Coordinates of C-alpha atoms in Angstrom, one line a residue:
M237 CA -29.4 -1.8 11.9
R238 CA -29.3 -0.6 8.3
T239 CA -26.9 -2.4 6.0
I240 CA -24.5 -0.3 3.9
L241 CA -23.1 -2.3 1.0
V242 CA -19.9 -1.0 -0.6
V243 CA -19.3 -2.6 -4.1
G244 CA -15.5 -2.5 -4.7
G245 CA -12.6 -2.1 -2.3
G246 CA -10.4 0.2 -4.4
Y247 CA -9.5 3.8 -3.5
A248 CA -13.1 5.2 -3.2
G249 CA -14.5 2.0 -1.6
F250 CA -11.7 1.6 0.9
Y251 CA -11.8 5.2 2.1
T252 CA -15.6 5.1 2.3
A253 CA -15.6 2.0 4.5
W254 CA -12.6 3.2 6.5
K255 CA -14.2 6.6 7.3
L256 CA -17.6 5.0 8.0
E257 CA -16.0 2.7 10.6
K258 CA -14.6 5.8 12.4
K259 CA -17.7 7.9 12.2
L260 CA -20.7 5.6 12.6
R261 CA -22.2 5.3 16.1
R262 CA -22.5 1.9 17.7
G263 CA -25.6 0.2 16.3
E264 CA -26.2 2.9 13.7
A265 CA -25.4 0.8 10.7
R266 CA -23.3 -2.2 9.5
V267 CA -20.9 -2.0 6.6
I268 CA -20.2 -4.8 4.0
V269 CA -17.5 -4.6 1.4
V270 CA -17.5 -6.9 -1.6
D271 CA -14.3 -7.2 -3.6
P272 CA -12.4 -10.1 -5.3
R273 CA -9.1 -8.9 -3.9
P274 CA -8.3 -8.8 -0.2
Y275 CA -6.4 -5.5 -0.6
M276 CA -6.5 -2.0 -2.0
T277 CA -3.9 -1.4 -4.7
Y278 CA -2.1 1.9 -4.3
Q279 CA -1.6 2.4 -8.0
P280 CA 0.8 5.3 -8.0
F281 CA 3.4 2.9 -6.6
L282 CA 3.1 0.3 -9.4
P283 CA 5.8 1.9 -11.6
E284 CA 8.2 1.7 -8.7
V285 CA 7.1 -1.8 -7.9
L286 CA 8.1 -3.0 -11.4
A287 CA 11.4 -1.1 -11.1
G288 CA 12.1 -2.7 -7.7
S289 CA 12.0 0.6 -5.7
V290 CA 8.9 -0.5 -3.7
E291 CA 8.2 -4.0 -2.4
A292 CA 5.1 -5.4 -4.1
R293 CA 3.2 -6.0 -0.8
H294 CA 3.8 -2.5 0.3
A295 CA 1.8 -1.1 -2.6
A296 CA -1.2 -3.1 -1.3
V297 CA -3.2 -2.1 1.7
S298 CA -4.9 -5.1 3.5
L299 CA -8.6 -4.6 3.8
R300 CA -8.9 -7.1 6.7
R301 CA -6.1 -5.4 8.6
H302 CA -7.6 -2.0 8.5
L303 CA -11.3 -2.5 8.1
R304 CA -11.8 -4.4 11.4
R305 CA -15.5 -3.7 12.0
T306 CA -16.5 -4.3 8.4
R307 CA -17.7 -7.6 6.9
L308 CA -15.5 -8.4 4.0
I309 CA -16.7 -10.7 1.2
A310 CA -14.2 -12.1 -1.3
G311 CA -16.1 -12.1 -4.5
R312 CA -17.7 -10.0 -7.3
V313 CA -21.0 -8.3 -7.5
T314 CA -22.4 -9.4 -10.8
R315 CA -25.8 -7.6 -10.8
I316 CA -27.4 -4.7 -8.9
D317 CA -31.2 -4.7 -8.5
H318 CA -31.7 -1.5 -6.6
A319 CA -35.5 -1.6 -6.9
K320 CA -35.4 -4.7 -4.7
R321 CA -32.3 -3.6 -2.7
T322 CA -30.5 -6.8 -3.7
V323 CA -27.2 -7.7 -5.5
R324 CA -25.9 -11.0 -6.8
V325 CA -22.6 -12.0 -5.4
R326 CA -20.2 -14.5 -7.1
P327 CA -17.9 -15.6 -4.3
A328 CA -14.3 -16.8 -4.9
V329 CA -15.5 -20.3 -3.9
G330 CA -19.1 -21.6 -4.1
E331 CA -22.3 -20.7 -5.9
E332 CA -23.6 -17.2 -6.7
Y333 CA -26.1 -15.9 -4.1
P334 CA -28.3 -12.8 -3.4
L335 CA -27.3 -10.3 -0.8
E336 CA -29.7 -7.7 0.5
Y337 CA -28.9 -4.2 1.6
D338 CA -30.5 -0.9 2.7
I339 CA -27.9 1.6 1.2
I340 CA -25.5 0.9 -1.7
V341 CA -22.2 2.6 -2.5
V342 CA -21.0 1.7 -6.0
T343 CA -17.2 2.1 -6.2
A344 CA -16.5 -0.9 -8.5
G345 CA -13.8 1.0 -10.4
A346 CA -13.1 1.0 -14.2
V347 CA -11.4 -1.7 -16.1
T348 CA -8.5 -1.7 -18.6
R349 CA -9.8 -0.6 -22.0
A350 CA -9.3 -3.4 -24.5
L351 CA -9.1 -2.9 -28.3
A352 CA -9.4 -5.6 -30.9
V353 CA -5.7 -5.7 -31.8
P354 CA -4.5 -9.2 -32.9
G355 CA -2.1 -10.8 -30.5
V356 CA -2.7 -8.3 -27.6
A357 CA -5.0 -10.6 -25.6
E358 CA -2.5 -13.5 -25.9
H359 CA 0.8 -11.7 -25.4
A360 CA 0.3 -8.3 -23.7
I361 CA 0.1 -7.6 -20.0
G362 CA -1.7 -4.7 -18.2
M363 CA -0.4 -2.5 -15.4
K364 CA -3.4 -2.0 -13.1
H365 CA -2.7 -4.4 -10.3
V366 CA 0.3 -5.4 -8.2
E367 CA 0.5 -8.9 -9.8
E368 CA 0.9 -7.3 -13.2
A369 CA 3.7 -5.0 -12.1
V370 CA 5.6 -7.9 -10.5
A371 CA 5.2 -10.0 -13.6
I372 CA 6.5 -7.2 -15.8
R373 CA 9.6 -6.8 -13.6
D374 CA 10.2 -10.6 -13.4
R375 CA 9.8 -11.0 -17.2
L376 CA 12.4 -8.2 -17.8
L377 CA 14.9 -9.8 -15.4
T378 CA 14.4 -13.2 -16.9
A379 CA 14.8 -11.9 -20.4
F380 CA 18.2 -10.4 -19.4
D381 CA 19.3 -13.7 -18.0
Q382 CA 18.3 -15.5 -21.1
A383 CA 19.8 -12.9 -23.5
A384 CA 23.1 -13.1 -21.7
G385 CA 23.4 -16.7 -22.7
L386 CA 22.7 -16.2 -26.4
P387 CA 25.0 -14.9 -29.1
P388 CA 24.0 -11.6 -30.8
G389 CA 21.1 -12.2 -33.2
P390 CA 17.3 -11.9 -33.6
Q391 CA 16.4 -13.9 -30.5
R392 CA 18.6 -11.8 -28.3
R393 CA 17.3 -8.6 -29.8
K394 CA 13.7 -9.7 -29.1
L395 CA 14.5 -10.5 -25.5
L396 CA 15.9 -7.0 -25.0
T397 CA 12.9 -5.3 -26.7
V398 CA 10.1 -3.8 -24.6
T399 CA 6.9 -2.2 -26.0
Y400 CA 4.5 0.0 -24.0
V401 CA 1.2 0.9 -25.7
G402 CA -0.4 4.0 -24.2
G403 CA 1.1 7.4 -23.4
G404 CA -0.9 8.3 -20.3
F405 CA 0.5 8.6 -16.8
S406 CA 0.4 4.8 -16.2
G407 CA 2.3 4.1 -19.5
V408 CA 4.8 6.9 -19.3
E409 CA 5.7 6.3 -15.6
G410 CA 6.0 2.6 -16.2
F411 CA 8.0 3.0 -19.3
G412 CA 10.4 5.5 -17.6
E413 CA 10.9 3.3 -14.5
L414 CA 11.5 0.1 -16.5
L415 CA 13.9 1.9 -18.9
T416 CA 15.9 3.1 -15.9
L417 CA 16.0 -0.4 -14.4
A418 CA 17.1 -1.9 -17.7
R419 CA 19.9 0.6 -18.2
A420 CA 21.1 -0.1 -14.6
L421 CA 20.9 -3.9 -15.2
V422 CA 23.2 -3.8 -18.2
R423 CA 26.1 -3.0 -15.8
R424 CA 25.5 -6.4 -14.2
Y425 CA 25.7 -8.2 -17.5
P426 CA 29.1 -7.8 -19.2
E427 CA 27.8 -9.9 -22.1
L428 CA 25.3 -7.2 -23.0
S429 CA 25.5 -3.5 -23.9
R430 CA 23.1 -0.6 -23.6
D431 CA 23.0 -0.2 -27.4
E432 CA 21.2 -3.6 -27.5
L433 CA 18.3 -2.3 -25.4
S434 CA 15.2 -1.4 -27.5
F435 CA 12.4 0.4 -25.7
H436 CA 9.3 1.6 -27.6
L437 CA 6.4 3.8 -26.3
V438 CA 3.5 3.8 -28.7
E439 CA 0.8 6.6 -28.5
A440 CA -2.1 7.0 -30.9
S441 CA -2.4 10.8 -30.4
G442 CA 0.1 13.5 -31.1
R443 CA 1.3 13.9 -27.5
I444 CA 1.8 12.1 -24.2
L445 CA 0.6 12.9 -20.7
P446 CA -2.6 14.9 -21.7
E447 CA -2.9 16.2 -18.1
V448 CA 0.2 18.4 -18.5
G449 CA 0.9 21.2 -20.9
D450 CA 2.5 20.9 -24.3
G451 CA 5.9 22.2 -23.2
P452 CA 6.3 19.7 -20.3
G453 CA 5.0 16.9 -22.4
E454 CA 7.6 17.6 -25.2
W455 CA 10.3 17.7 -22.5
V456 CA 9.3 14.3 -21.3
V457 CA 9.6 12.9 -24.8
R458 CA 13.1 14.4 -25.2
S459 CA 14.1 13.1 -21.8
L460 CA 13.0 9.5 -22.6
E461 CA 14.6 9.5 -26.0
K462 CA 17.8 10.9 -24.6
R463 CA 18.0 7.9 -22.4
G464 CA 17.5 5.5 -25.3
G465 CA 13.8 5.1 -25.5
R466 CA 11.8 5.6 -28.7
V467 CA 8.4 7.5 -28.5
H468 CA 6.1 6.8 -31.5
L469 CA 3.5 9.6 -31.6
N470 CA 0.4 9.5 -33.9
T471 CA 1.0 5.8 -34.2
Q472 CA -1.2 2.8 -33.5
L473 CA -0.4 -0.8 -32.7
L474 CA -1.9 -2.9 -35.6
S475 CA -0.9 -6.4 -34.4
A476 CA 1.3 -8.2 -31.9
N477 CA 1.0 -11.8 -32.9
D478 CA 3.7 -14.0 -31.3
G479 CA 5.4 -10.8 -30.1
H480 CA 5.8 -9.5 -33.7
V481 CA 4.8 -5.8 -33.4
V482 CA 3.4 -4.0 -36.4
L483 CA 2.8 -0.3 -36.1
S484 CA 0.7 2.0 -38.3
S485 CA 3.9 3.9 -39.3
G486 CA 5.0 0.8 -41.1
E487 CA 7.7 -0.2 -38.6
E488 CA 7.9 -3.8 -37.5
F489 CA 10.0 -5.5 -34.8
E490 CA 10.0 -8.4 -32.4
S491 CA 9.3 -7.7 -28.7
E492 CA 9.5 -10.1 -25.8
L493 CA 7.5 -7.8 -23.4
I494 CA 4.4 -5.9 -24.4
V495 CA 2.6 -3.7 -21.8
W496 CA -0.9 -2.4 -22.5
T497 CA -1.8 0.9 -20.8
V498 CA -4.3 2.5 -23.2
G499 CA -6.6 3.8 -20.5
N500 CA -9.9 2.9 -18.7
A501 CA -13.3 1.6 -19.8
A502 CA -16.6 1.4 -18.1
N503 CA -17.0 -1.4 -15.6
P504 CA -19.1 -4.1 -17.4
M505 CA -21.2 -4.7 -14.3
V506 CA -22.1 -1.0 -13.9
H507 CA -22.6 -0.6 -17.7
N508 CA -24.8 -3.7 -18.3
H509 CA -26.1 -5.2 -15.1
T510 CA -27.7 -2.6 -12.9
D511 CA -31.0 -0.7 -12.9
L512 CA -29.1 2.4 -11.6
P513 CA -28.8 5.2 -14.2
V514 CA -25.7 5.3 -16.4
N515 CA -24.6 7.7 -19.1
A516 CA -23.7 7.1 -22.7
R517 CA -20.2 6.0 -21.7
G518 CA -21.5 3.4 -19.2
M519 CA -20.6 5.5 -16.2
L520 CA -22.8 5.8 -13.2
V521 CA -24.8 9.1 -13.2
V522 CA -23.9 10.9 -10.0
R523 CA -24.8 14.2 -8.5
A524 CA -22.3 16.7 -7.1
D525 CA -23.0 15.4 -3.5
L526 CA -22.2 11.8 -4.8
R527 CA -25.8 10.6 -4.6
V528 CA -26.8 8.6 -7.7
G529 CA -29.2 10.3 -10.1
T530 CA -29.7 13.9 -11.2
E531 CA -30.6 17.0 -9.3
Q532 CA -34.2 16.6 -10.5
E533 CA -34.4 12.8 -9.9
P534 CA -32.1 11.5 -7.2
V535 CA -32.1 7.8 -6.5
P536 CA -32.8 7.1 -2.8
D537 CA -30.2 5.1 -0.9
A538 CA -27.7 4.9 -3.7
W539 CA -24.2 6.5 -3.8
G540 CA -21.3 6.4 -6.2
A541 CA -17.7 7.6 -6.5
G542 CA -14.4 6.8 -8.1
D543 CA -13.5 5.7 -11.7
D544 CA -16.9 4.2 -12.5
A545 CA -18.9 7.3 -11.6
A546 CA -19.4 10.5 -13.7
V547 CA -18.9 13.0 -10.8
P548 CA -19.6 16.6 -11.9
D549 CA -16.4 18.6 -11.7
L550 CA -17.5 21.9 -10.0
A551 CA -13.9 23.2 -10.1
A552 CA -13.8 23.0 -13.9
T553 CA -14.3 26.1 -16.1
R554 CA -16.4 24.3 -18.8
D555 CA -20.0 23.2 -18.2
G556 CA -20.7 19.5 -18.0
A557 CA -17.2 18.5 -17.0
T558 CA -16.7 15.4 -14.9
T559 CA -13.8 14.6 -12.6
V560 CA -10.9 12.7 -14.3
P561 CA -10.4 9.1 -13.1
N562 CA -7.4 9.3 -10.8
A563 CA -6.4 8.6 -7.3
Q564 CA -6.5 12.3 -6.2
H565 CA -10.2 12.4 -6.8
A566 CA -11.1 8.9 -5.7
V567 CA -9.5 9.3 -2.3
R568 CA -11.3 12.6 -1.6
Q569 CA -14.6 11.4 -3.0
G570 CA -14.5 8.3 -0.8
K571 CA -13.9 10.5 2.3
L572 CA -16.7 12.9 1.4
L573 CA -19.1 10.1 0.5
A574 CA -18.7 8.6 4.0
R575 CA -19.4 12.0 5.6
N576 CA -22.4 12.8 3.4
L577 CA -23.9 9.3 3.9
I578 CA -23.7 9.7 7.7
A579 CA -25.1 13.3 7.4
T580 CA -28.2 11.9 5.6
L581 CA -28.6 9.2 8.1
R582 CA -28.7 11.9 10.8
G583 CA -31.1 14.2 8.9
R584 CA -28.5 16.7 7.7
E585 CA -27.8 17.9 4.1
P586 CA -24.8 16.4 2.2
K587 CA -22.1 18.7 0.8
P588 CA -21.1 18.9 -2.9
Y589 CA -17.7 17.5 -4.0
V590 CA -15.4 20.4 -5.0
H591 CA -11.7 19.8 -5.4
H592 CA -9.2 22.2 -7.1
S593 CA -6.3 20.2 -8.5
L594 CA -3.0 20.3 -6.5
G595 CA -1.1 19.8 -9.7
V596 CA 0.2 16.7 -11.4
V597 CA 3.4 14.8 -10.5
A598 CA 5.0 11.9 -12.3
T599 CA 8.1 9.7 -11.9
L600 CA 10.1 9.1 -15.1
G601 CA 12.7 6.8 -13.5
L602 CA 15.1 6.9 -10.6
G603 CA 16.0 10.5 -9.9
R604 CA 13.8 11.9 -12.7
G605 CA 10.4 13.4 -12.5
L606 CA 8.0 16.1 -13.6
F607 CA 5.6 18.3 -11.6
Q608 CA 3.2 20.9 -12.9
F609 CA 0.8 23.2 -11.1
R610 CA -0.7 25.7 -13.5
R611 CA 2.3 27.6 -15.0
L612 CA 4.8 26.3 -12.4
V613 CA 6.8 23.4 -13.9
V614 CA 9.5 21.5 -11.9
K615 CA 11.7 18.9 -13.7
G616 CA 14.3 16.3 -12.9
L617 CA 15.5 15.4 -9.4
P618 CA 13.4 18.0 -7.4
A619 CA 10.2 16.8 -9.1
W620 CA 11.2 13.2 -8.4
L621 CA 11.7 14.0 -4.7
M622 CA 8.3 15.8 -4.7
H623 CA 6.7 12.7 -6.2
R624 CA 8.1 10.4 -3.5
G625 CA 7.3 12.8 -0.7
Y626 CA 3.7 13.3 -1.9
H627 CA 2.9 9.6 -2.3
V628 CA 4.5 8.4 0.9
L629 CA 2.2 10.9 2.7
A630 CA -0.8 9.9 0.5
V631 CA -0.5 6.1 0.9
P632 CA -3.0 5.1 3.7
T633 CA -1.9 4.0 7.1
W634 CA 1.3 4.8 9.0
E635 CA 2.3 1.1 8.8
R636 CA 2.5 1.3 5.0
K637 CA 4.3 4.7 5.1
F638 CA 7.1 3.3 7.3
R639 CA 7.4 0.1 5.2
V640 CA 7.8 2.1 2.0
L641 CA 10.3 4.5 3.5
A642 CA 12.4 1.5 4.9
V643 CA 12.6 0.0 1.4
W644 CA 13.7 3.3 -0.1
V645 CA 16.4 3.8 2.4
T646 CA 17.6 0.2 1.9
A647 CA 17.7 0.6 -1.9
A648 CA 19.6 3.9 -1.5
L649 CA 22.3 2.1 0.6
F650 CA 22.5 -1.2 -1.2
G651 CA 20.8 -0.7 -4.6
R652 CA 17.7 -2.4 -6.0
D653 CA 17.2 -6.1 -5.8
I654 CA 17.6 -7.7 -9.3
V655 CA 16.4 -11.3 -8.5
S656 CA 13.7 -12.6 -10.8
L657 CA 11.0 -14.8 -9.2
T658 CA 9.2 -15.7 -12.4
S659 CA 9.0 -19.3 -11.2
V660 CA 6.6 -18.1 -8.5
Q661 CA 3.9 -17.8 -11.1
H662 CA 4.2 -21.6 -11.8
P663 CA 5.2 -23.0 -8.4
R664 CA 4.5 -26.7 -9.2
E665 CA 6.7 -27.0 -12.3
E666 CA 9.8 -28.2 -10.5
F667 CA 7.8 -30.6 -8.3
V668 CA 5.9 -32.1 -11.3
A669 CA 9.2 -32.4 -13.3
G670 CA 10.9 -34.1 -10.3
A671 CA 8.0 -36.4 -9.7
G672 CA 7.9 -37.3 -13.4
A673 CA 11.6 -38.1 -13.5
T674 CA 11.2 -40.3 -10.4
L675 CA 8.4 -42.3 -11.9
R676 CA 10.2 -42.7 -15.2
A677 CA 13.5 -43.8 -13.6
P678 CA 14.2 -47.6 -13.9
A679 CA 13.9 -49.7 -10.8
R680 CA 17.3 -50.4 -9.1
K681 CA 17.9 -53.8 -7.7
V682 CA 19.1 -53.7 -4.1
V683 CA 21.7 -56.4 -3.2
A684 CA 21.6 -57.4 0.5
P685 CA 25.0 -57.8 2.3
A686 CA 26.2 -61.3 2.9
G687 CA 24.5 -63.0 5.7
E688 CA 21.3 -60.9 5.4
T689 CA 18.0 -61.6 3.6
R690 CA 15.6 -59.1 2.1

């Protein structure tokens, strides 16, 4: 049997392997997926995870549960040598080793773009994975608990200050959801008031949400500011040392929580450690049918899709356009890649990837949203309902759909859970503290009752 190696278990990788399992004939090929995480993150749910509207585990789709005939390797591919049909795999435990294949599918995904801003690496947190969304939520809830025990002053203001850097979909949706959660939390804390909340969204360009029109983008800014947020356009973060935020506008303030959502960068492995062709931005060069290479020089037995691939956008009006890195494209590319790969195995011609956008939809907090399809714009509650309806249909597997729906119904009846589990990130602290106290305690002399000896 031929071995098909899928590098990365994100949207494109998961759907490629999932569809291959369903369409491959018995004995036709074996599939291997290499990814450091045992699940696919459904990223559109991350803003609702940090707001407590979706349970964290429900935004993650287990690879082992749904890829039952695929060999799963918990690790990272560190190098691709396609000339020798070999990759280097660094497992979660153990030494790095070579792994051979016949056909490779590169869906490693992009990484968070990092800028050399002092203090960001030490104090900021991203919003690309479930763990990060949970940490953001827990840090906000912990900050409220701590602020409620302090008198008004600088430390209390810092605890109630949140800064988001990046005005794309990830940043705006996360900012809107967290702002909604914070305003709802204040009602549970009589010691605090909404006027003490300080939420900042920093964007280097002159607008947010570049995928929507100017008018809807301006409406989003007004909506966020009406609810107490501050949107800093044409502004850059200069430093964030020890939570002290300095903006290019000259404004400075202390911020307990800093979230970094400035966009994606090329995957370092794809950019630097492969003999497959990449473009000037470090993205994999891919044809319209998702085979690696160009129309004139295709690379045999190599395929690519998702955020780390420069897939030609045949539905775009301008020449040379590539598909934007979002879930809408990655899911569809993964499905088509599986069909095209099987077609080539059976001697048929693959089909080009063409997808006309279905519009963009965003959540801006509980009961607030935005939808745009060409000139049609829907705002507020109807758009928020459209967002939830679309994504509960889009999340893979019926099991996940029902779990998400159950949480939404429970939250509608009883409200969102506001318990912080920050201690989960350091589970041994209480044990170590207790053990240390026991060892430091002075020995107590035990006196035996009369008539007994010890």
